[in-house]
XYZ file of C-alpha atoms in Angstrom:
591
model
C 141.798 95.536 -22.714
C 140.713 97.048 -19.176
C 139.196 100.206 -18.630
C 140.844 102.309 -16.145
C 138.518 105.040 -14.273
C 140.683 107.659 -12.825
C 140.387 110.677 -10.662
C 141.589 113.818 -13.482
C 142.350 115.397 -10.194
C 145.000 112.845 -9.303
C 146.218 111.810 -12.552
C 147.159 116.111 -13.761
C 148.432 116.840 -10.854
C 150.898 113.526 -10.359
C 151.546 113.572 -14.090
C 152.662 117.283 -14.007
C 151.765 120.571 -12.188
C 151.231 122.743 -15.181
C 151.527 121.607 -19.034
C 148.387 118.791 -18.805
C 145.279 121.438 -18.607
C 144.075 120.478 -21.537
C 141.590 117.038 -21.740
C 143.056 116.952 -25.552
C 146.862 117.282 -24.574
C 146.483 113.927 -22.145
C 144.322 112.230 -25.145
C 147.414 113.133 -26.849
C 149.725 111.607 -24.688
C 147.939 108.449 -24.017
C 148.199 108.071 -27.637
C 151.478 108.188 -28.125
C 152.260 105.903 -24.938
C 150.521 103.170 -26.434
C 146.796 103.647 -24.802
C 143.029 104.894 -25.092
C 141.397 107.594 -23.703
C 138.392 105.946 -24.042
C 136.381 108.771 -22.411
C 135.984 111.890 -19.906
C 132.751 111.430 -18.077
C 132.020 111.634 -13.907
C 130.244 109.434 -11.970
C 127.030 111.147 -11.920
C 127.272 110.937 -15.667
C 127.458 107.260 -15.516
C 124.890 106.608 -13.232
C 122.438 109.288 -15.404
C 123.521 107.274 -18.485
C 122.567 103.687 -16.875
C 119.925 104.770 -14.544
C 118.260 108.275 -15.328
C 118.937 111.821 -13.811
C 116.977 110.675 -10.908
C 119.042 108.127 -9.473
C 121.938 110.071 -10.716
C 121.449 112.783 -8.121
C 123.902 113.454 -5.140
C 126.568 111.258 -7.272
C 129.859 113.037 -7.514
C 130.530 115.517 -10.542
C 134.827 114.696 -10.035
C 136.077 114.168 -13.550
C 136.966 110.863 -14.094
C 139.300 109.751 -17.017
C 138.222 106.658 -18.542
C 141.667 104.701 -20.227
C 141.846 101.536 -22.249
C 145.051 99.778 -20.711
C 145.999 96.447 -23.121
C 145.703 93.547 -20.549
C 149.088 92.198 -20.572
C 150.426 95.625 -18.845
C 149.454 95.113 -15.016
C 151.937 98.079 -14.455
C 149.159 100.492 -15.583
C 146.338 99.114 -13.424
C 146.518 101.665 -10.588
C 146.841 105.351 -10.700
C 151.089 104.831 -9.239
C 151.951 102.534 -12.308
C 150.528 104.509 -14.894
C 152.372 107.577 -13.609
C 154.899 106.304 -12.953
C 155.120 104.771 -16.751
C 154.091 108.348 -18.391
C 156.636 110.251 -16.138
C 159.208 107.899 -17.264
C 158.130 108.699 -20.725
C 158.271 112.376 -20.642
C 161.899 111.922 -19.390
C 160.881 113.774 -16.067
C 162.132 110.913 -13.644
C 164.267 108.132 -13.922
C 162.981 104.145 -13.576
C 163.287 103.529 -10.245
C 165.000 100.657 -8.659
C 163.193 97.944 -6.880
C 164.856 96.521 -3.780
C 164.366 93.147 -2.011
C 165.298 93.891 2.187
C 166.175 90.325 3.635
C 165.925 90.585 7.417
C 168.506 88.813 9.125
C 168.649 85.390 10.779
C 166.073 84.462 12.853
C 164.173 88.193 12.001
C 162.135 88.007 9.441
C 158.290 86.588 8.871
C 157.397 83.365 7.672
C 155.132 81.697 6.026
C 154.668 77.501 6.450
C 152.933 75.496 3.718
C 151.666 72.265 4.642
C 150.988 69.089 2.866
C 146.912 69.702 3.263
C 147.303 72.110 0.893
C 148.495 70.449 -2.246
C 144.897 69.167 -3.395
C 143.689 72.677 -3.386
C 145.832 75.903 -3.571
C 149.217 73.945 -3.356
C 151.337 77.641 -3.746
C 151.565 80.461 -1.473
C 153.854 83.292 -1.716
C 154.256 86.346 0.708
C 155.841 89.830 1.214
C 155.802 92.867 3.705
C 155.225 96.665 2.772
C 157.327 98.225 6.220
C 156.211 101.649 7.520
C 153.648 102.580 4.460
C 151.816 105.749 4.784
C 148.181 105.143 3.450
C 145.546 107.976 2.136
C 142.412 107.733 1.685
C 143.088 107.895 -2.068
C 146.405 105.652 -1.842
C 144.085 103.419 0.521
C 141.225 103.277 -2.170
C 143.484 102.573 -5.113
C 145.506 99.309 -3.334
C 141.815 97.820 -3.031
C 140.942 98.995 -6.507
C 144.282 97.296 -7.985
C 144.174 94.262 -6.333
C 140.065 93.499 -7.559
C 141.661 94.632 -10.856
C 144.428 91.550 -10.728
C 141.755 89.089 -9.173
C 139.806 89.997 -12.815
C 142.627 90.169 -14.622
C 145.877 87.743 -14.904
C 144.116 85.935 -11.359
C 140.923 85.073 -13.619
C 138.589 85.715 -10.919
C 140.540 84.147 -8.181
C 140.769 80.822 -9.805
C 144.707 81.192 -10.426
C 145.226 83.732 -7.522
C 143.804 85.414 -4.914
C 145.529 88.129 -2.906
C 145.024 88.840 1.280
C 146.545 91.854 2.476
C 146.468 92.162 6.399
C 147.364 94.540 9.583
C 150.505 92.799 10.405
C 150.708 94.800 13.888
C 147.786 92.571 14.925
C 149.484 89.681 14.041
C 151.997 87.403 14.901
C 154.527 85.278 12.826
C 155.568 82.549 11.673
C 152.067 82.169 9.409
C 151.074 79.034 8.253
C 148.997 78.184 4.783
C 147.029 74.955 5.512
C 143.508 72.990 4.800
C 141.015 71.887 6.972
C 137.351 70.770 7.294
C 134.853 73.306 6.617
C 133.409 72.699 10.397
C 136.629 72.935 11.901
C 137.411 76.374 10.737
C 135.814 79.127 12.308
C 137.021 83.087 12.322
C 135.071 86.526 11.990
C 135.198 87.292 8.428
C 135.706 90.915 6.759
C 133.381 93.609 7.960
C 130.938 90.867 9.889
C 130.265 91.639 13.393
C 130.428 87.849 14.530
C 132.054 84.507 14.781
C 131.107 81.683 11.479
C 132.058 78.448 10.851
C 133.578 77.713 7.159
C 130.339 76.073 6.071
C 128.163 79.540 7.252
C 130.618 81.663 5.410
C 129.900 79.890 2.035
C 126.035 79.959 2.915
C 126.245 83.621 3.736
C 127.401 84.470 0.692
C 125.760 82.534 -1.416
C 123.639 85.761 -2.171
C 126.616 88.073 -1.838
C 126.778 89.790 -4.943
C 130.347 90.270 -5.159
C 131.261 87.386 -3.506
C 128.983 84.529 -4.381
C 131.224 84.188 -8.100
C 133.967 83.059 -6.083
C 132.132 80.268 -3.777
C 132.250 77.522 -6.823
C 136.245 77.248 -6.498
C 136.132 75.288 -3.214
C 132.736 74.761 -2.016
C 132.799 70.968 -2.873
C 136.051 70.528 -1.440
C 136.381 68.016 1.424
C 139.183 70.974 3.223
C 139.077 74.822 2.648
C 142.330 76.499 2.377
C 142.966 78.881 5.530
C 145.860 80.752 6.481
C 146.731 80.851 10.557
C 149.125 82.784 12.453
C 151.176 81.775 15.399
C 148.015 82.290 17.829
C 145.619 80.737 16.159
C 144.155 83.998 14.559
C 143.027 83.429 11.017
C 144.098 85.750 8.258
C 142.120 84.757 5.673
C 139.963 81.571 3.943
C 141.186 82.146 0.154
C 139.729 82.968 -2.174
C 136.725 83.851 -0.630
C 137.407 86.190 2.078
C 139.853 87.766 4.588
C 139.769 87.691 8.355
C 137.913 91.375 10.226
C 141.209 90.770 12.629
C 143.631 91.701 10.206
C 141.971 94.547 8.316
C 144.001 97.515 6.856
C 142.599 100.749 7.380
C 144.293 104.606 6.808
C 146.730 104.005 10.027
C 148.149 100.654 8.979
C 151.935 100.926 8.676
C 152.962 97.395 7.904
C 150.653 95.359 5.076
C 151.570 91.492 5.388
C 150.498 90.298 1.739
C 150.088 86.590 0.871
C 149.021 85.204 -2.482
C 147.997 81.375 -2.470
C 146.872 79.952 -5.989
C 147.257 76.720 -8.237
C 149.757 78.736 -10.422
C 153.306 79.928 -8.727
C 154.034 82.109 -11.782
C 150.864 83.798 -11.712
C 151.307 84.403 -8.129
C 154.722 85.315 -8.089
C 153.802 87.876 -10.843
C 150.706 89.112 -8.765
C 153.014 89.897 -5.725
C 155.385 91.555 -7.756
C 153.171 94.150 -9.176
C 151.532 94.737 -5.713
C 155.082 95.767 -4.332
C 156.479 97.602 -6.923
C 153.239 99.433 -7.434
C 152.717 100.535 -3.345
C 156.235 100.250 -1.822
C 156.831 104.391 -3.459
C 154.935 105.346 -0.285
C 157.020 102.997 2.168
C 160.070 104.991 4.003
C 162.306 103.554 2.473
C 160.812 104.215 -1.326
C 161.064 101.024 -3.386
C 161.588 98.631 -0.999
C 159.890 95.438 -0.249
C 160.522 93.512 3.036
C 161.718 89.857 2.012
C 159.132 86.440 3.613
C 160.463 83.201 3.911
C 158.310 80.524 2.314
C 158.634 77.157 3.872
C 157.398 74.243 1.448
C 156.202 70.994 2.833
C 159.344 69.116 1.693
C 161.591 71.234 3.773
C 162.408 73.649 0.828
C 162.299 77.233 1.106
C 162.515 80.557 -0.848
C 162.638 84.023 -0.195
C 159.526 86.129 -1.623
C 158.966 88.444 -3.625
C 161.296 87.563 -6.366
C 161.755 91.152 -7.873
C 163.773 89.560 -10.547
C 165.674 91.252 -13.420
C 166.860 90.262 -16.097
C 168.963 91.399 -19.532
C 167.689 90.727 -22.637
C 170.466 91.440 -25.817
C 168.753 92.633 -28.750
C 171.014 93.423 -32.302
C 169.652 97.550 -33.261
C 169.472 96.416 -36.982
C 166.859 93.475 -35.662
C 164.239 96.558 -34.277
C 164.950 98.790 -37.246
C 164.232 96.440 -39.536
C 161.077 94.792 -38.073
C 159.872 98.502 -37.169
C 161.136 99.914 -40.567
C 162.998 102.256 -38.930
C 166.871 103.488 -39.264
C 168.011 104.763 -35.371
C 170.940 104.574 -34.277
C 171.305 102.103 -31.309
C 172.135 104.920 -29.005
C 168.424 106.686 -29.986
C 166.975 102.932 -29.897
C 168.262 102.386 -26.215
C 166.847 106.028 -25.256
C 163.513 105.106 -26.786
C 163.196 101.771 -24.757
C 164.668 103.405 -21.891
C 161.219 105.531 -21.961
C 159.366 102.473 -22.181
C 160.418 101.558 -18.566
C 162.945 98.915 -20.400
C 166.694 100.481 -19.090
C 169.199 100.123 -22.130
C 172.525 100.693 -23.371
C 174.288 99.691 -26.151
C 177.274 96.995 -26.028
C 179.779 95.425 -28.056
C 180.864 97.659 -30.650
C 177.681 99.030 -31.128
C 176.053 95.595 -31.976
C 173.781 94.631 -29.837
C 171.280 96.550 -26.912
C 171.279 95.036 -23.765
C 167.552 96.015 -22.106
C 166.874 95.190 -18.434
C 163.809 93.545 -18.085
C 162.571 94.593 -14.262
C 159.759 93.239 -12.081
C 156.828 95.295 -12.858
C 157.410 94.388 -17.061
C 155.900 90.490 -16.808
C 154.358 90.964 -20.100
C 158.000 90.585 -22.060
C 158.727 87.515 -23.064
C 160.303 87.663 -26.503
C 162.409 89.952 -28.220
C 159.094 91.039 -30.465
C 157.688 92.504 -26.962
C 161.041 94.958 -26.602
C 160.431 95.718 -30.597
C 156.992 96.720 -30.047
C 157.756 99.459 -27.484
C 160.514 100.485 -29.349
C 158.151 101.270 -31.752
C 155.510 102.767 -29.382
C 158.436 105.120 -28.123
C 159.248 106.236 -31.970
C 155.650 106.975 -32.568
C 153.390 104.995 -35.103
C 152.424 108.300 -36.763
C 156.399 108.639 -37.594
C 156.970 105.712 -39.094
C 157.288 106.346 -43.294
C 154.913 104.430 -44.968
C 156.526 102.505 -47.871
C 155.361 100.396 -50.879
C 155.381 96.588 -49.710
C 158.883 95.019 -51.870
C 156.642 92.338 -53.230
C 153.097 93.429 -55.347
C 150.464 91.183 -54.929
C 146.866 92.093 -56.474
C 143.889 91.638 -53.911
C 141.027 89.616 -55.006
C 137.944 88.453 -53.662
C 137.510 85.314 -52.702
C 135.198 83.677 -55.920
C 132.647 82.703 -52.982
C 132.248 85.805 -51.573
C 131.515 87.820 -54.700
C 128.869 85.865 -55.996
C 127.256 86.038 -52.363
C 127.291 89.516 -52.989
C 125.840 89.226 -56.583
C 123.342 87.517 -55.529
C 122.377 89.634 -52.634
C 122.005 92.489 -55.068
C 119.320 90.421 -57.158
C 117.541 89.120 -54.656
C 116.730 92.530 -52.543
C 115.718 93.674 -56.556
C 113.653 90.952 -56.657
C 111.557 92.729 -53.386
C 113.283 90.487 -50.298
C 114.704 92.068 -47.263
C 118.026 90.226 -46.488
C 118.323 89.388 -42.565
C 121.646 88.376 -40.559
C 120.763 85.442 -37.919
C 122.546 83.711 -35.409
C 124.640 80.711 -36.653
C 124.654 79.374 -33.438
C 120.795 77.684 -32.475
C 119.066 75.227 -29.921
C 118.760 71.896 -31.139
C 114.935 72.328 -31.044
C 115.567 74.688 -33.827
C 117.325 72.232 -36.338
C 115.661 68.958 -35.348
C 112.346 69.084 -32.961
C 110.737 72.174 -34.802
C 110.991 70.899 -38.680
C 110.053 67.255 -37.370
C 113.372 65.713 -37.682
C 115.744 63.916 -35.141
C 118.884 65.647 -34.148
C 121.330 62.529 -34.714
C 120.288 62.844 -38.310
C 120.822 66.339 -38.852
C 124.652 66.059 -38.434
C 124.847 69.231 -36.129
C 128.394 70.276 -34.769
C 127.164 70.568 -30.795
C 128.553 73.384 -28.458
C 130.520 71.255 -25.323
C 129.431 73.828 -22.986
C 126.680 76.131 -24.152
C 126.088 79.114 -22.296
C 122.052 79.623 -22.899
C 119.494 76.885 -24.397
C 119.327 79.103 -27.252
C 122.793 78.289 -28.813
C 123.576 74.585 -28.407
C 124.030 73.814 -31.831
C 125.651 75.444 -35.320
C 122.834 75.510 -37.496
C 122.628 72.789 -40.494
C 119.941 75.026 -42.509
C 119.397 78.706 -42.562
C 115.537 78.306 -42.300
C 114.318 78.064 -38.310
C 116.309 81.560 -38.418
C 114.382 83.265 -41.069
C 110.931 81.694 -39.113
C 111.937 82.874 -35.735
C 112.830 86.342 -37.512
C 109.157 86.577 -39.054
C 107.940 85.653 -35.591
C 109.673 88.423 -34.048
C 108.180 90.830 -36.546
C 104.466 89.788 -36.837
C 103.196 93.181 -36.590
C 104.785 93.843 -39.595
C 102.442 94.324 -42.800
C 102.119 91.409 -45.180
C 104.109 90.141 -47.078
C 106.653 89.297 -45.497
C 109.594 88.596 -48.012
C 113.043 87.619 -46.499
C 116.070 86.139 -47.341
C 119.556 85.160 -45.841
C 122.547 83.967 -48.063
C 125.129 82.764 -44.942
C 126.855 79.880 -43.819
C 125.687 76.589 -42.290
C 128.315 73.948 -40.369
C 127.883 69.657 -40.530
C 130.344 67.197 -39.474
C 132.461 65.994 -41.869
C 135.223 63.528 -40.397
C 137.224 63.812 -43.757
C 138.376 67.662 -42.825
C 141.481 68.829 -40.470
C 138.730 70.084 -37.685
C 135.888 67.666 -38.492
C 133.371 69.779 -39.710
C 132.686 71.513 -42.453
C 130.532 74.589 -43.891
C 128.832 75.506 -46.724
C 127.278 78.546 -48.057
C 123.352 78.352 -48.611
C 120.743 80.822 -49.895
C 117.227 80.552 -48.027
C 114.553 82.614 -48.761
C 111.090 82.861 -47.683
C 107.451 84.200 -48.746
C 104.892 84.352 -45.355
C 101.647 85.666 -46.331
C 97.190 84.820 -46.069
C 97.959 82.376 -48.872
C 101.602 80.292 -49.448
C 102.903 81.706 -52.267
C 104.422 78.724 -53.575
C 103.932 80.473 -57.269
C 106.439 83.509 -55.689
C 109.130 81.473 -54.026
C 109.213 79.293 -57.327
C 109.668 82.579 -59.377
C 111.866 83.533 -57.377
C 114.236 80.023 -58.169
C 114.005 80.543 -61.466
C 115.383 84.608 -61.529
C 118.484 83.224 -59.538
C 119.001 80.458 -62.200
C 118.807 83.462 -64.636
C 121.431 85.911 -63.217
C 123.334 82.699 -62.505
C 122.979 81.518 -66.553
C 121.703 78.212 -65.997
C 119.265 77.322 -67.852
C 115.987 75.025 -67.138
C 117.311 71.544 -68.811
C 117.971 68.398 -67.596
C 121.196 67.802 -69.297
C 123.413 71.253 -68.211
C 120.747 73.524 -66.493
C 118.419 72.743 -63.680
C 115.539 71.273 -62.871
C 112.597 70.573 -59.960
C 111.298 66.983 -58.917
C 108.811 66.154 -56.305
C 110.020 65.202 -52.990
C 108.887 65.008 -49.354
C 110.559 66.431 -46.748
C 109.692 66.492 -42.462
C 109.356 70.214 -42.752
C 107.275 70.540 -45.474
C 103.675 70.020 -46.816
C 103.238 66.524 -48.184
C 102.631 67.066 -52.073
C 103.856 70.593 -51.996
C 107.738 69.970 -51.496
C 110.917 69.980 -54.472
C 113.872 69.167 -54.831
C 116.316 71.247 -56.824
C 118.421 69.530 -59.145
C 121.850 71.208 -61.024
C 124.936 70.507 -62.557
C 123.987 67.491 -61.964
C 123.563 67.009 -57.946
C 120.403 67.798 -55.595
C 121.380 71.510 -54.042
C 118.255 71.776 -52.528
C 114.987 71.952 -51.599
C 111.373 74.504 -52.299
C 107.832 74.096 -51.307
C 105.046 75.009 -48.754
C 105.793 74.888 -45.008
C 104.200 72.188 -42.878
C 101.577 73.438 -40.351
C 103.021 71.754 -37.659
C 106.275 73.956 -38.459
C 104.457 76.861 -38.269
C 103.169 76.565 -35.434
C 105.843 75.432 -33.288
C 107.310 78.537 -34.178
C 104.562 80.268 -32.892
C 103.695 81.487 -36.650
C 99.572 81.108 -37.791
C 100.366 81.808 -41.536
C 101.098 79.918 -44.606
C 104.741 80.220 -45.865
C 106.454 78.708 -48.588
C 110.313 78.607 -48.490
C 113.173 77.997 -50.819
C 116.814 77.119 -49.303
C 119.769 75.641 -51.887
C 123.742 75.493 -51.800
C 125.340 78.420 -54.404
C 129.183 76.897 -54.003
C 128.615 74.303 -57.147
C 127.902 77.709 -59.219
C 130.869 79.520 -57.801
C-alpha cells in the first residue's frame, strides 16, 4: 500500500459541502470504499513525533488525513482521483468520459524517437493538457502525483520517468534522442547556470532526492535527452528537467513526455496523469492527442485512453462473492466502482467498461472484487464452509511448543534471532570453513550482517548474551527455531530443519547444567538413557568446542547433536570473557 497525506480541508469540502463533519463518518466511508484511514494527524504533529516540539514549531497545524491506498489503484494517488472515485460512489456524479482531441493535419505536436535511443530508454510517449488552470493546491498536487508514480508503478524511475514542461516556451516537433555526456549541455531545474551532462551527474551526486536516480545511466556511453525544434532541451531523463520549460501557477498548456524501458508502464503512467488533471482543462476531460514518430518510420497517436468491455455472467460474481443480486443491482454496484455496466443478453451476462484510469483490471476476479467492495464486506452472510475439515497442528509445531513450555520451567529464557547471519557467524567465529558448513548464501545481501541462512542456532544465542552483558549471571537461554543447508535432492535445493540450542554462560561452564538439562528433555520426550531404543552421549571434538569437553548426542539410532564447553577462542571472537557450555540437537526424529 501507499499512504496518502491529504489536506481535510480539500478532501470535505470536494467530497461534499455538508454531511462529512465528522473525522468518524469519512473513516466510515473509506471503509466501505475499499481503503484505510490510517490516521488524522498535521504536520506539526509529525515533525513533534520524529523530531521533538522544538523543531516542530512554526510547522502548520492544517489537518491532514493520512489514507492507505492498495498500490495497484493509481486512480487514488492525488486528491482529483480519489474524489472523484468516492463521489462516484456516493452516486453524486456520474463517471466521466475521457476524450482523446486529435489536431488536424499538419497541427498537432510531435515527438521524434531516434535510433540512439534504443540502448537506453528505447520508448517515449507524449500528451498535451490545453488551456489548464493551475492553483497553488492543483499546482502542488500534479508534482505530488507524479513523485508518487515515479515510486510507485515507475519503480523509482527505472521503468518511467515523467517531464512535464511550459509548452508556450517551446517549440515543436520534439525529438527523444542520446548523446555523449559532454555534448549535452542545458540549465537544469531551479539552477541559475549552464552544465554539461557530466556536471549534472556530479552535482547531484549529494542531492538528496536526486542522487537515487544517478545509477540508471551514469555508466552509459549516451544520456537520454529530449530537444525541441531550437535546440532547447526539455529534459535529461530520469534525472532532471530543463529550468526553460518549468510550469509554474500561470502555465496554460503542460507538454508531458514519459520515456522508459517499458511502453506499458509508460503508456499507463500518461494515462493516469491526463485523466487525473485534464478536469481543470476548458474543455473538462480532454487530452490533446501527440504524434509519436518511431525510428522505423512508425507512428502512433498518444495517450491511448483506451476502453474496453469486459462480459462477466451475474451468477459468476454471486457465486464467488456468495452473494444473490440481481444483475441489474450487480451492474449498479460496479457502476459505483468507476466500472460502467449494464446487463445484456437476456439477463446473462454484464458487460463492464473498463476505462483508462482502471489499469489495475486485468481479469474477471478484479471486476468480482469491487463488486464485492460495492456490496460491503460487513453484508456479506457468513455461512458454514459445504465441506468440514478439522484443523490440526502440524506434529512439528506442537512439540516445538511442548518443549518450549519445559524448557522456560526448567529456568531458560527463550530468545527469537535472526535466521539470516554473516558468514563470519557460521564459519570464521566457531573455527570452521564456510564451504563446509553447507550455508544457503544470499545473491545480493543488503548489510554484512545477513549473508548467509544460518546452519546452527548457536552464534545467535552468543551474540544475544553479548548484547546483554550487563545482565546478572546466569545467563540461561534457549531458542528452538529453524536452520537452512543445501540439499540438492529437494524441489528448491535446500532444506531446513528444526533444532533446539540452549545455553548456560556463567564464572564457571556449567557443563553439569546444560547436561541436566539434556537429560529433562529426553524425559518429557520418553526416551530413555539406553543404547538400544533411548539415547546416549559419546565423546567427540568439535571446532567450536573445548577439546575433551565436547558430546555427541546419539538417538533412535542417529547422531542429533552435539553438548559441551565452549572454546575460548569462540568466546572471544564474540566479544564474550566467560565460560559457557552449550547444548544444540535436531527434535524432528522425535516428532
Amino acid at each position: 500500500t501507499q499512504t496518502q497525506k491529504l489536506d481535510r480541508g480539500l478532501l470535505i469540502n470536494q467530497s461534499s459541502p455538508s454531511s462529512f463533519t465528522a473525522d468518524e463518518e469519512f473513516d466510515e466511508l473509506c471503509f466501505e470504499f475499499g481503503l484505510e484511514l490510517d490516521e488524522i494527524t498535521s504536520e506539526k504533529d509529525i515533525i513533534s513525533k520524529e523530531k521533538g516540539e522544538e523543531k516542530a514549531k512554526g510547522a502548520s497545524d492544517v489537518v491532514l488525513y493520512k489514507i492507505d491506498v492498495p498500490a495497484n489503484r493509481y486512480d487514488l494517488l492525488c486528491l482529483e482521483g480519489l474524489v472523484r472515485g468516492l463521489q462516484v460512489f456516493k452516486e453524486r456524479i456520474n463517471l466521466p468520459r475521457f476524450e482523446k482531441i486529435i489536431p488536424a493535419e499538419g497541427e498537432g505536436q510531435r515527438l521524434i524517437i531516434t535510433e540512439q535511443t534504443a540502448q537506453i530508454r528505447p520508448h517515449a510517449v507524449a500528451a498535451i493538457l490545453r488551456n489548464i488552470t493551475f492553483t497553488k493546491d492543483r499546482y502542488d498536487s500534479f508534482i505530488d502525483l507524479q513523485e508518487k508514480l515515479h515510486q510507485n508503478i515507475c519503480r523509482k524511475r527505472a521503468l518511467v520517468a515523467i517531464g512535464t514542461h511550459d509548452l508556450d516556451t517551446i517549440t515543436g516537433p520534439f525529438t527523444f534522442t542520446a548523446k555523449a555526456p559532454s555534448e549535452i549541455k542545458f540549465k537544469p531545474l531551479n539552477q541559475s547556470q549552464e552544465y554539461t551532462a557530466s556536471q549534472i551527474m556530479d552535482l547531484y551526486r549529494t542531492d538528496s532526492h536526486l542522487r537515487h536516480y544517478l545509477h540508471l545511466i551514469e555508466n552509459k556511453p549516451r544520456y537520454p535527452v529530449i530537444y525541441d525544434s531550437n535546440g532547447v532541451v526539455l529534459s535529461m531523463p530520469p534525472i532532471i528537467n530543463g529550468d526553460h520549460t518549468k510550469i509554474s501557477l500561470n502555465t496554460r498548456n503542460v507538454f508531458i513526455e514519459c520515456t522508459g524501458t517499458d511502453i506499458t508502464k509508460a503508456k499507463i503512467v500518461l494515462d493516469i496523469i491526463v485523466t487525473m488533471f485534464s478536469e481543470y482543462c476548458e474543455k473538462p476531460y480532454t487530452v490533446e492527442a501527440v504524434e509519436v514518430v518511431y525510428p522505423n518510420g512508425k507512428t502512433h497517436i498518444y495517450p491511448e485512453l483506451a476502453y474496453r468491455t469486459e462480459k462477466v455472467k451475474p451468477e459468476y460474481i454471486n457465486k464467488k462473492v456468495g452473494i444473490s443480486e440481481t444483475p441489474s443491482s450487480l451492474a449498479k454496484l460496479l457502476t459505483r466502482m468507476c466500472l460502467k455496466s449494464h446487463v445484456t443478453g437476456n439477463g446473462n451476462h454484464l458487460e463492464i467498461e473498463i476505462p483508462p484510469t482502471r489499469a489495475d483490471v486485468i481479469h474477471a476476479c478484479d471486476i468480482v472484487e469491487d463488486a464485492a467492495i460495492a456490496y460491503g464486506y460487513n453484508n456479506i452472510q457468513m455461512v458454514i464452509p459445504k465441506t468440514y475439515t478439522i484443523a490440526n497442528q502440524l506434529p512439528l509445531n506442537k512439540l516445538t511448543e511442548l518443549l518450549r513450555l519445559d524448557l522456560a520451567a526448567a529456568g531458560f529464557t527463550e530468545a527469537l534471532t535472526f535466521a539470516l547471519c554473516s558468514q563470519e557467524d557460521i564459519a570464521d567465529k566457531l573455527g570452521t570453513d564456510i564451504s563446509a558448513t553447507n550455508a544457503v548464501h544470499i545473491a545480493n545481501p543488503k548489510t554484512a550482517e545477513f549473508q548467509v541462512a544460518r546452519t546452527t542456532l548457536l552464534p545467535g544465542l552468543l551474540k544475544t548474551i553479548a548484547a546483554n552483558r550487563k545482565m546478572p549471571l546466569p545467563l540461561k537461554l534457549f531458542e528452538i527455531s529453524d536452520i537452512v543447508v543445501k540439499d540438492p535432492n529437494t524441489d528448491v535445493g535446500a532444506r531446513n530443519y528444526r533444532h533446539l540450542c540452549a545455553i548456560y554462560y556463567n564464572k564457571s561452564p556449567g557443563f553439569e547444567i546444560i547436561h541436566g538439562l539434556l537429560d529433562r528433555v529426553m524425559q518429557v520426550l520418553e526416551v530413555p538413557p539406553s543404547e538400544e531404543n533411548g539415547y546416549t552421549i559419546k565423546a567427540a571434538e568439535g571446532s567450536a568446542f573445548f577439546p575433551g569437553r565436547c558430546a555427541e548426542v546419539f538417538a533412535k539410532g542417529q547422531s542429533i547433536g552435539k553438548l559441551g564447553v565452549i572454546h575460548p577462542d569462540v568466546i572471544t571472537k564474540f566479544e564474550l570473557t566467560m565460560p559457557c557450555s552449550v547444548l544444540e540437537i535436531n527434535i524432528e526424529p522425535f516428532v
